[in-house]
CSV table of C-alpha atoms in Angstrom, one decimal:
chain,number,residue,atom,x,y,z
D,1,MET,CA,-16.5,40.6,144.4
D,2,THR,CA,-19.9,38.8,144.2
D,3,GLY,CA,-21.4,37.3,147.3
D,4,GLN,CA,-21.1,33.8,145.8
D,5,THR,CA,-17.3,34.3,145.2
D,6,LYS,CA,-16.9,35.6,148.8
D,7,SER,CA,-18.6,32.5,150.1
D,8,MET,CA,-16.5,30.2,148.0
D,9,LEU,CA,-13.3,31.9,149.1
D,10,LYS,CA,-14.3,31.6,152.7
D,11,THR,CA,-15.0,27.9,152.4
D,12,MET,CA,-11.7,27.5,150.6
D,13,CYS,CA,-9.7,29.2,153.3
D,14,GLY,CA,-11.5,28.1,156.4
D,15,SER,CA,-13.1,24.7,155.9
D,16,ILE,CA,-11.5,21.7,157.6
D,17,THR,CA,-13.1,19.0,155.5
D,18,PHE,CA,-11.5,17.8,152.3
D,19,LEU,CA,-14.8,17.5,150.4
D,20,LEU,CA,-15.8,21.1,151.1
D,21,LEU,CA,-12.3,22.2,150.1
D,22,TRP,CA,-12.4,20.2,146.9
D,23,ASN,CA,-15.8,21.4,145.9
D,24,ALA,CA,-15.0,25.0,146.7
D,25,ALA,CA,-11.7,24.8,144.7
D,26,TRP,CA,-13.5,23.3,141.7
D,27,ALA,CA,-16.2,25.9,141.7
D,28,LEU,CA,-13.5,28.7,141.8
D,29,GLY,CA,-11.9,27.2,138.8
D,30,GLU,CA,-15.1,27.1,136.9
D,31,SER,CA,-15.7,30.8,137.7
D,32,LYS,CA,-12.2,31.6,136.4
D,33,ASP,CA,-12.1,34.6,138.8
D,34,THR,CA,-8.5,35.7,139.2
D,35,ARG,CA,-9.3,36.7,142.8
D,36,ALA,CA,-9.4,32.9,143.4
D,37,VAL,CA,-5.7,32.5,142.5
D,38,GLU,CA,-4.2,33.6,145.8
D,39,PRO,CA,-6.2,31.3,148.0
D,40,LEU,CA,-5.6,28.5,145.6
D,41,ILE,CA,-1.9,29.0,145.8
D,42,THR,CA,-2.2,29.1,149.6
D,43,ALA,CA,-4.0,25.7,149.3
D,44,LEU,CA,-0.8,24.4,147.6
D,45,LYS,CA,0.7,24.4,151.1
D,46,ASP,CA,-2.0,22.2,152.6
D,47,LYS,CA,-0.8,19.1,154.4
D,48,ASN,CA,-3.2,17.0,152.3
D,49,GLU,CA,-1.7,15.9,149.0
D,50,ASP,CA,-5.2,15.6,147.4
D,51,VAL,CA,-5.9,19.2,148.3
D,52,ARG,CA,-2.6,20.4,146.8
D,53,ARG,CA,-3.1,18.4,143.7
D,54,ASN,CA,-6.7,19.6,143.1
D,55,ALA,CA,-5.8,23.2,143.8
D,56,ALA,CA,-3.1,22.9,141.1
D,57,ASP,CA,-5.7,21.4,138.7
D,58,VAL,CA,-8.0,24.4,139.4
D,59,LEU,CA,-5.2,26.9,138.7
D,60,VAL,CA,-4.7,25.1,135.3
D,61,LYS,CA,-8.5,25.6,134.6
D,62,ILE,CA,-8.1,29.3,135.3
D,63,GLY,CA,-5.4,29.3,132.7
D,64,PRO,CA,-3.3,32.3,131.5
D,65,ARG,CA,-4.7,34.6,134.2
D,66,ALA,CA,-3.0,32.4,136.8
D,67,VAL,CA,0.4,32.4,135.1
D,68,GLU,CA,2.0,35.4,136.8
D,69,PRO,CA,1.0,34.3,140.4
D,70,LEU,CA,2.2,30.8,139.6
D,71,ILE,CA,5.6,32.2,138.3
D,72,ALA,CA,5.9,34.0,141.6
D,73,ALA,CA,5.0,30.8,143.4
D,74,LEU,CA,8.1,29.2,141.9
D,75,LYS,CA,10.1,31.2,144.5
D,76,ASP,CA,7.9,30.3,147.4
D,77,ALA,CA,9.7,29.0,150.5
D,78,ASP,CA,7.4,25.9,150.6
D,79,GLU,CA,8.7,23.2,148.2
D,80,ASN,CA,5.2,21.8,147.7
D,81,VAL,CA,4.0,25.2,146.4
D,82,ARG,CA,7.0,25.3,144.0
D,83,GLU,CA,6.5,21.8,142.8
D,84,HIS,CA,2.8,22.2,142.0
D,85,ALA,CA,3.4,25.6,140.5
D,86,ALA,CA,5.9,24.1,138.0
D,87,LYS,CA,3.5,21.3,137.2
D,88,ALA,CA,0.6,23.8,136.6
D,89,LEU,CA,2.7,26.0,134.4
D,90,GLY,CA,3.6,23.0,132.3
D,91,GLU,CA,0.0,22.3,131.7
D,92,ILE,CA,-1.0,25.9,130.9
D,93,LYS,CA,1.9,26.2,128.4
D,94,ASP,CA,2.3,30.0,128.5
D,95,THR,CA,5.6,31.3,127.0
D,96,ARG,CA,5.9,33.7,129.9
D,97,ALA,CA,6.8,30.8,132.2
D,98,VAL,CA,9.7,29.4,130.1
D,99,GLU,CA,12.5,31.5,131.7
D,100,PRO,CA,11.3,31.0,135.3
D,101,LEU,CA,11.0,27.3,134.7
D,102,ILE,CA,14.5,27.2,133.3
D,103,THR,CA,15.6,28.8,136.6
D,104,ALA,CA,13.6,26.2,138.5
D,105,LEU,CA,15.8,23.5,136.9
D,106,LYS,CA,18.3,24.4,139.5
D,107,ASP,CA,15.9,24.3,142.5
D,108,GLU,CA,17.2,22.6,145.6
D,109,ASN,CA,14.2,20.2,145.5
D,110,LYS,CA,14.4,17.3,143.0
D,111,GLU,CA,10.6,17.2,142.5
D,112,VAL,CA,10.6,20.8,141.6
D,113,ARG,CA,13.4,20.2,139.1
D,114,ARG,CA,11.7,17.2,137.7
D,115,HIS,CA,8.4,19.0,137.1
D,116,ALA,CA,10.2,22.0,135.7
D,117,ALA,CA,11.9,19.8,133.1
D,118,GLN,CA,8.6,18.2,132.2
D,119,ALA,CA,6.9,21.6,131.9
D,120,LEU,CA,9.7,22.8,129.6
D,121,GLY,CA,9.2,19.8,127.4
D,122,GLU,CA,5.5,20.6,127.2
D,123,SER,CA,6.3,24.1,126.2
D,124,LYS,CA,8.4,22.9,123.2
D,125,ASP,CA,10.3,26.2,123.4
D,126,THR,CA,13.8,26.1,122.0
D,127,ARG,CA,15.1,28.4,124.8
D,128,ALA,CA,14.9,25.3,127.0
D,129,VAL,CA,17.2,23.1,125.0
D,130,GLU,CA,20.5,24.1,126.4
D,131,PRO,CA,19.3,24.2,130.0
D,132,LEU,CA,17.7,20.8,129.6
D,133,ILE,CA,20.9,19.3,128.2
D,134,ALA,CA,22.6,20.7,131.2
D,135,ALA,CA,20.0,19.0,133.4
D,136,LEU,CA,21.1,15.7,132.0
D,137,LYS,CA,23.9,16.0,134.5
D,138,ASP,CA,21.5,16.3,137.4
D,139,GLU,CA,22.4,14.1,140.4
D,140,ASN,CA,18.9,12.7,140.4
D,141,GLY,CA,18.0,10.0,137.9
D,142,ASP,CA,14.4,11.0,137.6
D,143,VAL,CA,15.3,14.6,136.8
D,144,ARG,CA,17.8,13.3,134.1
D,145,ARG,CA,15.1,11.1,132.6
D,146,HIS,CA,12.5,13.8,132.5
D,147,ALA,CA,15.0,16.3,131.0
D,148,ALA,CA,15.7,13.7,128.2
D,149,GLU,CA,12.0,13.2,127.6
D,150,ALA,CA,11.5,17.0,127.5
D,151,LEU,CA,14.1,17.2,124.8
D,152,GLU,CA,12.3,14.4,122.9
D,153,ASP,CA,9.1,16.5,123.2
D,154,ILE,CA,10.8,19.6,121.8
D,155,GLY,CA,11.8,17.4,118.8
D,156,PRO,CA,13.8,18.3,115.7
D,157,ARG,CA,14.6,21.8,117.0
D,158,ALA,CA,16.7,20.1,119.7
D,159,VAL,CA,18.6,17.9,117.4
D,160,GLU,CA,21.7,20.0,116.6
D,161,LEU,CA,22.4,20.6,120.3
D,162,LEU,CA,21.8,17.0,121.1
D,163,ILE,CA,24.3,15.9,118.5
D,164,VAL,CA,26.8,18.2,120.2
D,165,ALA,CA,25.9,16.6,123.5
D,166,LEU,CA,26.9,13.2,122.2
D,167,LYS,CA,30.5,14.4,122.7
D,168,ASP,CA,29.9,15.9,126.2
D,169,GLU,CA,32.5,14.9,128.8
D,170,ASN,CA,29.7,13.7,131.1
D,171,LYS,CA,28.6,10.1,130.2
D,172,GLU,CA,25.0,10.7,131.5
D,173,VAL,CA,24.6,13.6,129.0
D,174,ARG,CA,25.9,11.4,126.2
D,175,ARG,CA,23.7,8.5,127.1
D,176,HIS,CA,20.5,10.6,127.4
D,177,ALA,CA,21.4,12.5,124.2
D,178,ALA,CA,21.6,9.2,122.3
D,179,GLN,CA,18.3,8.1,123.8
D,180,ALA,CA,16.5,11.4,122.9
D,181,LEU,CA,17.9,11.3,119.3
D,182,GLY,CA,16.5,7.8,118.8
D,183,GLU,CA,13.1,9.0,119.9
D,184,ILE,CA,13.2,12.1,117.7
D,185,LYS,CA,14.3,10.1,114.6
D,186,ASP,CA,15.8,13.0,112.7
D,187,PRO,CA,18.1,11.7,110.0
D,188,ARG,CA,20.8,14.3,110.8
D,189,ALA,CA,21.5,12.1,113.9
D,190,ILE,CA,22.4,8.9,112.1
D,191,GLU,CA,26.1,9.4,111.5
D,192,PRO,CA,26.7,11.0,114.9
D,193,LEU,CA,24.9,8.1,116.6
D,194,ALA,CA,27.0,5.6,114.5
D,195,ALA,CA,30.1,7.3,115.8
D,196,ALA,CA,28.8,7.0,119.3
D,197,LEU,CA,28.9,3.2,118.9
D,198,LYS,CA,32.6,3.7,119.6
D,199,ASP,CA,32.1,5.7,122.8
D,200,GLU,CA,34.3,4.7,125.7
D,201,ASN,CA,31.2,4.1,127.9
D,202,GLU,CA,29.2,0.9,127.3
D,203,ASP,CA,25.8,2.5,128.3
D,204,VAL,CA,26.3,5.2,125.7
D,205,ARG,CA,27.1,2.6,123.0
D,206,MET,CA,24.1,0.6,124.0
D,207,ARG,CA,21.8,3.6,123.7
D,208,ALA,CA,23.3,4.5,120.4
D,209,ALA,CA,22.7,1.0,119.0
D,210,LEU,CA,19.1,1.1,120.3
D,211,ALA,CA,18.6,4.6,118.8
D,212,LEU,CA,19.8,3.5,115.4
D,213,SER,CA,17.3,0.7,115.3
D,214,ALA,CA,14.6,3.3,115.2
D,215,PHE,CA,15.9,4.8,111.9
D,216,LYS,CA,16.1,1.7,109.7
D,217,ASP,CA,18.6,3.5,107.6
D,218,PRO,CA,21.3,1.6,105.6
D,219,ARG,CA,23.9,4.2,106.6
D,220,ALA,CA,24.0,2.6,110.0
D,221,VAL,CA,24.7,-0.9,108.8
D,222,GLU,CA,28.5,-1.0,108.7
D,223,PRO,CA,28.9,0.7,112.1
D,224,LEU,CA,26.3,-1.8,113.6
D,225,ILE,CA,28.1,-4.7,112.1
D,226,ALA,CA,31.3,-3.5,113.8
D,227,ALA,CA,29.3,-3.3,117.0
D,228,LEU,CA,28.6,-7.0,116.9
D,229,LYS,CA,32.2,-7.4,118.2
D,230,ASP,CA,31.6,-5.1,121.2
D,231,THR,CA,32.9,-6.2,124.5
D,232,ASP,CA,29.6,-5.5,126.2
D,233,GLY,CA,26.9,-8.0,125.6
D,234,ARG,CA,24.1,-5.5,125.7
D,235,VAL,CA,25.6,-3.4,122.9
D,236,LEU,CA,25.9,-6.6,120.8
D,237,TRP,CA,22.3,-7.5,121.6
D,238,TYR,CA,20.9,-4.1,120.5
D,239,ALA,CA,23.1,-4.1,117.4
D,240,VAL,CA,21.6,-7.4,116.4
D,241,ARG,CA,18.1,-6.1,116.9
D,242,ALA,CA,18.9,-2.9,115.0
D,243,LEU,CA,20.3,-4.8,112.0
D,244,GLY,CA,17.1,-6.9,112.0
D,245,GLU,CA,15.1,-3.7,111.7
D,246,ILE,CA,17.2,-2.3,108.9
D,247,LYS,CA,16.9,-5.6,106.9
D,248,ASP,CA,20.1,-5.0,104.8
D,249,PRO,CA,21.7,-8.1,103.2
D,250,ARG,CA,25.2,-6.9,104.2
D,251,ALA,CA,24.3,-8.0,107.7
D,252,VAL,CA,23.5,-11.6,106.8
D,253,LYS,CA,26.9,-13.2,107.3
D,254,PRO,CA,27.8,-11.2,110.4
D,255,LEU,CA,24.4,-12.2,111.9
D,256,ILE,CA,25.0,-15.8,111.1
D,257,ALA,CA,28.4,-15.5,112.8
D,258,VAL,CA,26.6,-14.2,116.0
D,259,LEU,CA,24.0,-17.0,115.7
D,260,LYS,CA,26.7,-19.5,115.3
D,261,ASN,CA,28.8,-18.3,118.2
D,262,ALA,CA,26.2,-16.7,120.5
D,263,TYR,CA,27.4,-18.6,123.6
D,264,ARG,CA,31.1,-17.8,123.2
D,265,VAL,CA,30.4,-14.2,122.1
D,266,VAL,CA,28.2,-13.4,125.1
D,267,GLU,CA,30.4,-15.2,127.6
D,268,SER,CA,33.4,-13.2,126.5
D,269,ALA,CA,31.5,-10.0,127.0
D,270,ARG,CA,29.6,-10.9,130.1
D,271,SER,CA,32.3,-9.9,132.6
D,272,ALA,CA,32.1,-6.3,131.6
D,273,TRP,CA,28.7,-5.8,133.0
D,274,ARG,CA,27.9,-8.7,135.3
D,275,PRO,CA,26.9,-6.5,138.3
D,276,ASN,CA,24.0,-5.1,136.2
D,277,LEU,CA,22.5,-8.4,135.1
D,278,THR,CA,18.7,-8.8,135.1
D,279,ASN,CA,16.9,-12.2,135.1
D,280,GLU,CA,16.5,-12.0,131.4
D,281,LEU,CA,20.1,-11.2,130.7
D,282,GLU,CA,21.4,-14.1,132.8
D,283,ASN,CA,20.5,-16.1,129.7
D,284,LEU,CA,21.8,-13.4,127.3
D,285,ASN,CA,23.3,-16.0,125.0
D,286,ARG,CA,19.9,-17.4,124.4
D,287,VAL,CA,18.4,-14.0,123.9
D,288,VAL,CA,21.1,-13.0,121.4
D,289,GLU,CA,20.7,-16.3,119.5
D,290,ARG,CA,16.9,-15.8,119.4
D,291,ASP,CA,17.2,-12.2,118.2
D,292,ALA,CA,19.9,-13.0,115.6
D,293,ALA,CA,17.6,-15.7,114.2
D,294,GLU,CA,14.7,-13.2,114.1
D,295,ALA,CA,16.9,-10.6,112.4
D,296,LEU,CA,17.8,-13.1,109.7
D,297,VAL,CA,14.1,-13.9,109.1
D,298,LYS,CA,13.3,-10.2,108.8
D,299,ILE,CA,16.0,-9.8,106.2
D,300,GLY,CA,14.3,-12.6,104.2
D,301,THR,CA,15.2,-14.9,101.4
D,302,MET,CA,18.6,-13.2,100.8
D,303,ALA,CA,19.7,-15.1,104.0
D,304,VAL,CA,18.9,-18.5,102.6
D,305,GLU,CA,22.1,-19.3,100.6
D,306,PRO,CA,24.5,-18.1,103.3
D,307,LEU,CA,22.5,-20.2,105.8
D,308,LEU,CA,22.7,-23.3,103.6
D,309,GLU,CA,26.5,-22.9,103.6
D,310,ASN,CA,26.3,-23.6,107.3
D,311,LEU,CA,23.9,-26.6,107.2
D,312,THR,CA,26.9,-28.9,107.3
D,313,ASP,CA,28.2,-27.5,110.6
D,314,TRP,CA,27.4,-30.2,113.3
D,315,ASN,CA,27.4,-27.7,116.2
D,316,PHE,CA,25.2,-25.2,114.4
D,317,ASN,CA,23.0,-26.9,111.9
D,318,GLU,CA,20.0,-27.3,114.2
D,319,SER,CA,19.8,-23.5,114.6
D,320,VAL,CA,20.3,-23.0,110.9
D,321,THR,CA,17.4,-25.4,110.2
D,322,LYS,CA,15.0,-23.5,112.4
D,323,VAL,CA,15.8,-20.2,110.6
D,324,LEU,CA,15.5,-21.8,107.2
D,325,PHE,CA,12.1,-23.2,108.0
D,326,SER,CA,11.0,-19.8,109.3
D,327,LEU,CA,12.0,-18.4,105.9
D,328,GLY,CA,9.8,-21.0,104.1
D,329,TRP,CA,12.8,-23.0,102.7
D,330,LYS,CA,12.2,-26.6,101.6
D,331,PRO,CA,15.0,-28.9,100.5
D,332,GLU,CA,14.9,-29.8,96.8
D,333,SER,CA,18.2,-31.5,96.0
D,334,ALA,CA,19.2,-34.9,97.4
D,335,LYS,CA,22.2,-33.2,99.1
D,336,ASP,CA,20.1,-30.7,100.9
D,337,LYS,CA,17.6,-33.4,102.0
D,338,ILE,CA,20.4,-35.5,103.5
D,339,HIS,CA,22.1,-32.6,105.2
D,340,LEU,CA,18.7,-31.6,106.7
D,341,LEU,CA,18.2,-35.1,108.1
D,342,VAL,CA,21.6,-34.9,109.7
D,343,ALA,CA,20.7,-31.5,111.1
D,344,GLN,CA,17.5,-33.1,112.5
D,345,ARG,CA,19.6,-36.1,113.9
D,346,ASP,CA,17.1,-38.4,112.1
D,347,GLY,CA,19.0,-41.6,112.0
D,348,THR,CA,16.0,-43.7,110.9
D,349,ARG,CA,15.5,-41.9,107.6
D,350,LEU,CA,19.2,-41.7,107.0
D,351,ARG,CA,19.5,-45.5,107.3
D,352,GLU,CA,16.4,-45.9,105.1
D,353,SER,CA,18.3,-43.8,102.4
D,354,TRP,CA,21.6,-45.4,103.1
D,355,GLU,CA,23.0,-45.5,99.6
D,356,VAL,CA,22.3,-41.8,99.0
D,357,THR,CA,23.3,-40.9,102.5
D,358,GLN,CA,26.6,-42.7,102.2
D,359,LYS,CA,27.4,-41.2,98.8
D,360,ILE,CA,26.7,-37.6,99.9
D,361,LEU,CA,28.5,-37.8,103.2
D,362,LEU,CA,31.5,-39.5,101.7
D,363,LYS,CA,31.7,-36.7,99.2
D,364,ASP,CA,31.6,-34.2,102.1
D,365,ILE,CA,34.6,-35.9,103.7
D,366,GLU,CA,36.6,-35.3,100.5
D,367,THR,CA,36.2,-31.5,100.9
D,368,ASN,CA,38.7,-29.3,102.5
D,369,VAL,CA,36.1,-27.7,104.8
D,370,TYR,CA,36.8,-29.0,108.3
D,371,CYS,CA,33.3,-28.5,109.7
D,372,THR,CA,31.8,-30.3,106.7
D,373,ILE,CA,34.2,-33.2,107.2
D,374,GLU,CA,33.4,-33.3,110.9
D,375,ASN,CA,29.7,-33.2,110.3
D,376,ALA,CA,29.8,-36.2,107.9
D,377,LEU,CA,32.0,-38.2,110.3
D,378,TYR,CA,29.7,-37.5,113.3
D,379,ALA,CA,26.7,-38.4,111.1
D,380,PHE,CA,28.2,-41.8,110.3
D,381,ILE,CA,28.9,-42.4,114.0
D,382,GLY,CA,25.3,-41.5,114.8
D,383,ILE,CA,23.9,-43.8,112.1
D,384,GLY,CA,26.1,-46.7,113.4
D,385,LYS,CA,26.6,-48.8,110.2
D,386,ARG,CA,29.5,-51.2,110.8
D,387,GLU,CA,30.5,-51.2,107.1
D,388,ILE,CA,31.6,-47.5,107.4
D,389,ILE,CA,34.1,-48.1,110.2
D,390,PRO,CA,37.1,-48.7,107.9
D,391,VAL,CA,36.3,-45.4,106.2
D,392,LEU,CA,36.1,-43.5,109.5
D,393,ILE,CA,39.4,-44.9,110.6
D,394,GLU,CA,41.1,-44.0,107.3
D,395,LYS,CA,39.8,-40.5,107.5
D,396,LEU,CA,41.0,-40.1,111.1
D,397,ASN,CA,44.5,-41.1,110.0
D,398,VAL,CA,44.4,-38.8,106.9
D,399,LYS,CA,42.5,-35.8,108.1
D,400,GLY,CA,42.3,-36.3,111.8
D,401,SER,CA,42.2,-33.9,114.7
D,402,LYS,CA,42.1,-34.1,118.4
D,403,THR,CA,38.4,-33.3,118.4
D,404,MET,CA,37.7,-36.1,116.0
D,405,ALA,CA,39.8,-38.5,118.0
D,406,GLU,CA,38.0,-37.7,121.2
D,407,ALA,CA,34.7,-38.3,119.4
D,408,TYR,CA,35.9,-41.7,118.3
D,409,LEU,CA,37.3,-42.6,121.7
D,410,ASN,CA,34.0,-41.8,123.5
D,411,CYS,CA,31.4,-42.9,121.0
D,412,GLY,CA,31.1,-46.5,122.4
D,413,ASN,CA,32.6,-48.4,119.4
D,414,ASP,CA,35.7,-50.5,120.3
D,415,GLU,CA,37.3,-50.3,116.9
D,416,LEU,CA,37.0,-46.5,116.7
D,417,ASN,CA,38.2,-46.3,120.3
D,418,ASN,CA,41.3,-48.2,119.5
D,419,ALA,CA,41.9,-46.2,116.3
D,420,ALA,CA,41.6,-43.0,118.3
D,421,ARG,CA,44.2,-44.1,120.9
D,422,GLU,CA,46.6,-45.2,118.2
D,423,TRP,CA,46.2,-41.9,116.4
D,424,ALA,CA,46.8,-39.9,119.6
D,425,SER,CA,49.9,-41.8,120.5
D,426,LYS,CA,51.3,-41.4,117.0
D,427,ASN,CA,50.6,-37.7,116.9
D,428,GLY,CA,51.6,-36.9,120.5
D,429,TYR,CA,48.2,-35.9,121.8
D,430,HIS,CA,46.5,-36.6,125.2
D,431,ILE,CA,42.8,-37.1,124.5
D,432,SER,CA,40.0,-36.9,127.0
D,433,THR,CA,37.7,-39.7,128.0
D,434,GLY,CA,34.1,-39.3,129.2
D,435,SER,CA,30.7,-38.7,127.8
D,436,GLY,CA,31.1,-35.0,127.5
D,437,ALA,CA,33.9,-35.4,124.9
D,438,ALA,CA,31.6,-37.2,122.3
D,439,PRO,CA,29.0,-35.2,120.3
D,440,VAL,CA,27.2,-38.4,119.4
D,441,GLY,CA,27.3,-42.1,120.4
D,442,TRP,CA,27.7,-45.0,118.0
D,443,GLY,CA,24.2,-45.6,116.5
D,444,GLY,CA,22.9,-42.8,118.7
D,445,MET,CA,20.8,-41.0,116.0
D,446,ARG,CA,17.4,-42.6,116.2
């Protein structure tokens, strides 16, 4: 041993100041003298975290010649030594450390297990796959997360066992397996992930939907469409986003249904996971509506015609209009122009085009599509032209419903009010009064 090395070792072992320790450690690393390994491992027991961390960094600089002592350090009684030894071995990436690190996955200390999992991921050694999948059952969330990330790092060589793990009896294993498969993006995982959309656990289904969004593969479309009816709002949300990424026209009508009924869909699912709500998910119906609209825009012009079919739905046509404009649509026919003005609640321009407006909306009333009839009647109420009142009363008597009668009753027009009461009495309905029962007031569209 040279005099310089002896001096550095003495400083490393005996100095009480951190600066001297750090400088001595770094110099030993630069020298790559294997006789420096033992005092550096001793330094892993130091009370100062900075000393321990820098000693580990120096051991990494020494490299393969430090591996055997570091492997031995994985069995040290001091947990700090074991933790930093696992971390250093991960950075050195020597295959000799794989089996000892696998053993360290069962260490009593969670930080040792966490660093062992991370190190095995960095090794990319297939011997670690099964032990890492077993580590997905670890009682500590950080260990489970790092085990999943390690499997992602190992990549395609871990896929077959991760697919098997999708059927594990432990939900945490299934959840993290789905997550890892989504990150690896191996096409072999598409059908197993699609099957996982029916898993009994909502977190597994959510991760499967999220994973499928990464593939953008049409094979996932039908299972994702089915997932739009999931009882958990988060699964629905991720299925919407995944369909937007795949951009398959088969998803257009199901996505329109979600956009149309976002509030009811989410409210029906909310109870399943209310304890886990975040601030953003408190308004999940808005988030789902936004992402369904964005998904339709991503699919493109193939969504235009199905959207136009819903332009005459009073409760939905404002949302439809926004998506259509995002797709670059412009109304060309007189019918589309009038329906757009109704959707925009533009009473002024509808009155200015009264002859055309009246002709198109009266034709809508003659259809057998209830929402189209309702849309036309509400538009007439909002426009507020007295000459149309006899037509509205006639249509109530011929094609009326409780919803229509309540709109008449509460719109602020006495003639329609009386007609609604007569209709309700004749048909045995009790109809509600109050502002909340009317979608639009008489002449309320400005």
